[in-house]
Amino acid sequence: GRGRGRGDKRAELEQAADRKVNMRALEGAGFDHLYGIAPVLNALTANTRDFADPGKALADRLDMIDDETIVEEEKQQARKPEAQFAPWLFLQEDSAGGSKRSHSKVMAARTIERLATDMGIPVARVDKGVLNALSGMRPHQGFILRCGSLQFPSIDEQGLPNPAVAATSTPNLWLALDEIVDPQNLGALLRSAYFIGGDGGQQQHARIGVIVTSRNSSPPTPIVSAASAGALELMMCSRQHDNDNADANSSTSSSLVYSTGNMSRLLNTAKEEGWRVLGAAAESPNDINDEHQQQCFDLQNISGNTPTILVLGSEGSGLRRLVAKACTDFVRIPGGVTTGTAAGVDSLNVSVTGGILLWHLAQNQNTNDVST
């Protein structure tokens, strides 16, 4: 018994080592493991990610190549570990039933499997331990989708639209995130932006665009997708309706989330073009703008009827100096706690702050309240 126990333990360690190698190879190949019903369902529905089978793609390429040297080089590439992985839907072995699931989740589970089958994505039922390993022990609800990763498109070349045009045809409310590093916070903010702004269907004017910094920010990882309840997937292919087209059903795909390599420059350009740039802050930073006396307004004194960019700073240090200087004014959420009496709870989490401010600005965009 003792010898076999040591052998079993060694086998487990070898399997764990193999799993680590495989995970590294997957990361190198650009694969994500989405986990949870909402992210998986929305990723399949949006169909923005890469679900191509590299093996099939290789076979198709080889069929078109006559040069034997090139064919051999392609085959050598195909022998690399990362080339062996393909998109896959992994389901927990007992996930089809699920008496504990609500009716909506049961229907979502069936839709996931149907969509994957229709898209030619292999489906496998595996032990819960496999799903735990692939998700990093995060709550996967019995569903993991192996697929291509996402990247936020850059907005630097095209820039923000003219605010006069944005009022009717594109988002007239944008959320600029200056170095938000926590994927949970980024996901929560994307969820709020999508829930409050919608996807550009019946209320296109209410859509909310999001801009993140390309450096020192959380990338669009599976953790972000899970924290956003799958909103990340939908915002990367939001519907863009053509107002000049009489057919109301006519639309094209357009991302609602972008990145920028220079947030302060982007905001300064937008401000010059007529955008109102509101920074979230407890008070106006001192002596940062010689050209304009910036003020800090309570939320209830800010109207939402002006094309606006709401800027949120990082979790640790808030708005960077040049980003704060690019703001026209600042907005704060007044609290009920007396200053100095509640250490650590004298402010809100950045994702909560963003949700409250976005809701106010979006709901009041057609009012004529006091405006900055």
Phi, psi and omega in degrees: 000318185294319180296318181293327178298317178295322179295319178297319180296319180297319179298320179296318180295320178296320178296319179297319178296317178300320182297319179297318178298315181297320180295321178295321179295321179297316179298320179294332180274357178084024179267145170247154171245096176286140181229145181101151185297310185296310178300318181294314180298315182291327177295318179291321180293315181290324178056040178267330182284167179275115177248018183287144177274114182299329178295316178293321179298321178296314180300320179295321180294316183296329179296338185258003183250131179261334184287117183296327180296315179294321179300316180295321177297319178297319180293324177297317177299322183291342180278349178293146185305318184294338180282350182274349184267142179226158175307144185203143173256119179255127179243143175293142188306324181256021186281345183290326181278266174076070179294340181279350183278148174288165181299320182295322180287326176297316179294321178297320179298318178294321179295320179302311182294322180294314180299316180299317179296316180297328182272001179078020179272124180300145180240132179226138174263123187230168178292151180302327180298325177295316180294322177300319180293316182292329182265000183067036180065026176266160184292104186261349179058020178087011183224127173222132180245118173274123186204175177292154180277168180251157171224139177286128177292150180280142177257000189296322181286314183278330182070178177282151179291161174301132183301332178294323177284322183298333182297337184237333190240343181222174179305128175257012174223121181238147176248114179258122184251110185268094176063055171277112188262338183279118181298332177293318178294316179299315179298317180296322179292320177296321178298315179297316181298319181288317181297316183283320185269338181080186186249011180090019179278258182285335185240059186301323184296340183270358182300149180242122175270156182231137177234130177241159175283140183287341177241153178057037176223156177293131174285170181282075183274170174302329177296318177298316180298318180293316180295334179272002185057034179085002179298327177307315182297318183285326181286340179280354177215042182296151181286137178241106183275147179265108183291338181277353181263130183292337181281110183293341181274354182285129180202161174231165180273139181207136180288150173251003179234127182228168174238159176222143177275349181211091185296316183296320179294318178300316181291321178297318178297316179297320180296319178296331181275356175114003177285142169274126182247106183255122176265137177278119182202152179289333177202165180290128175300145185279133168049053178248348183225109181281340186273336186214132178281102182283144178238160177244116184256145169293150185305319184293347179260013179248126176269163180251017186268019179235134175308121193229143168247117177266125185249126176246136180271178184292162183298326186269312189245000179074210182286133174291156188303310182293328177291316178297323179295331180283349181283146174283320178204183182232158180227142179228157175257109181293136180254173181258006182267132178291134182304131176088359182256353183220080181299128178091343179235034179267008177206173181258155172300149185299325181288326176291315177304312181299318180298315180295313182295318179297317181299315181297313182294321181289320183288333184254019185292342180249016180264176179236043179288181177303131183236148174279000000 
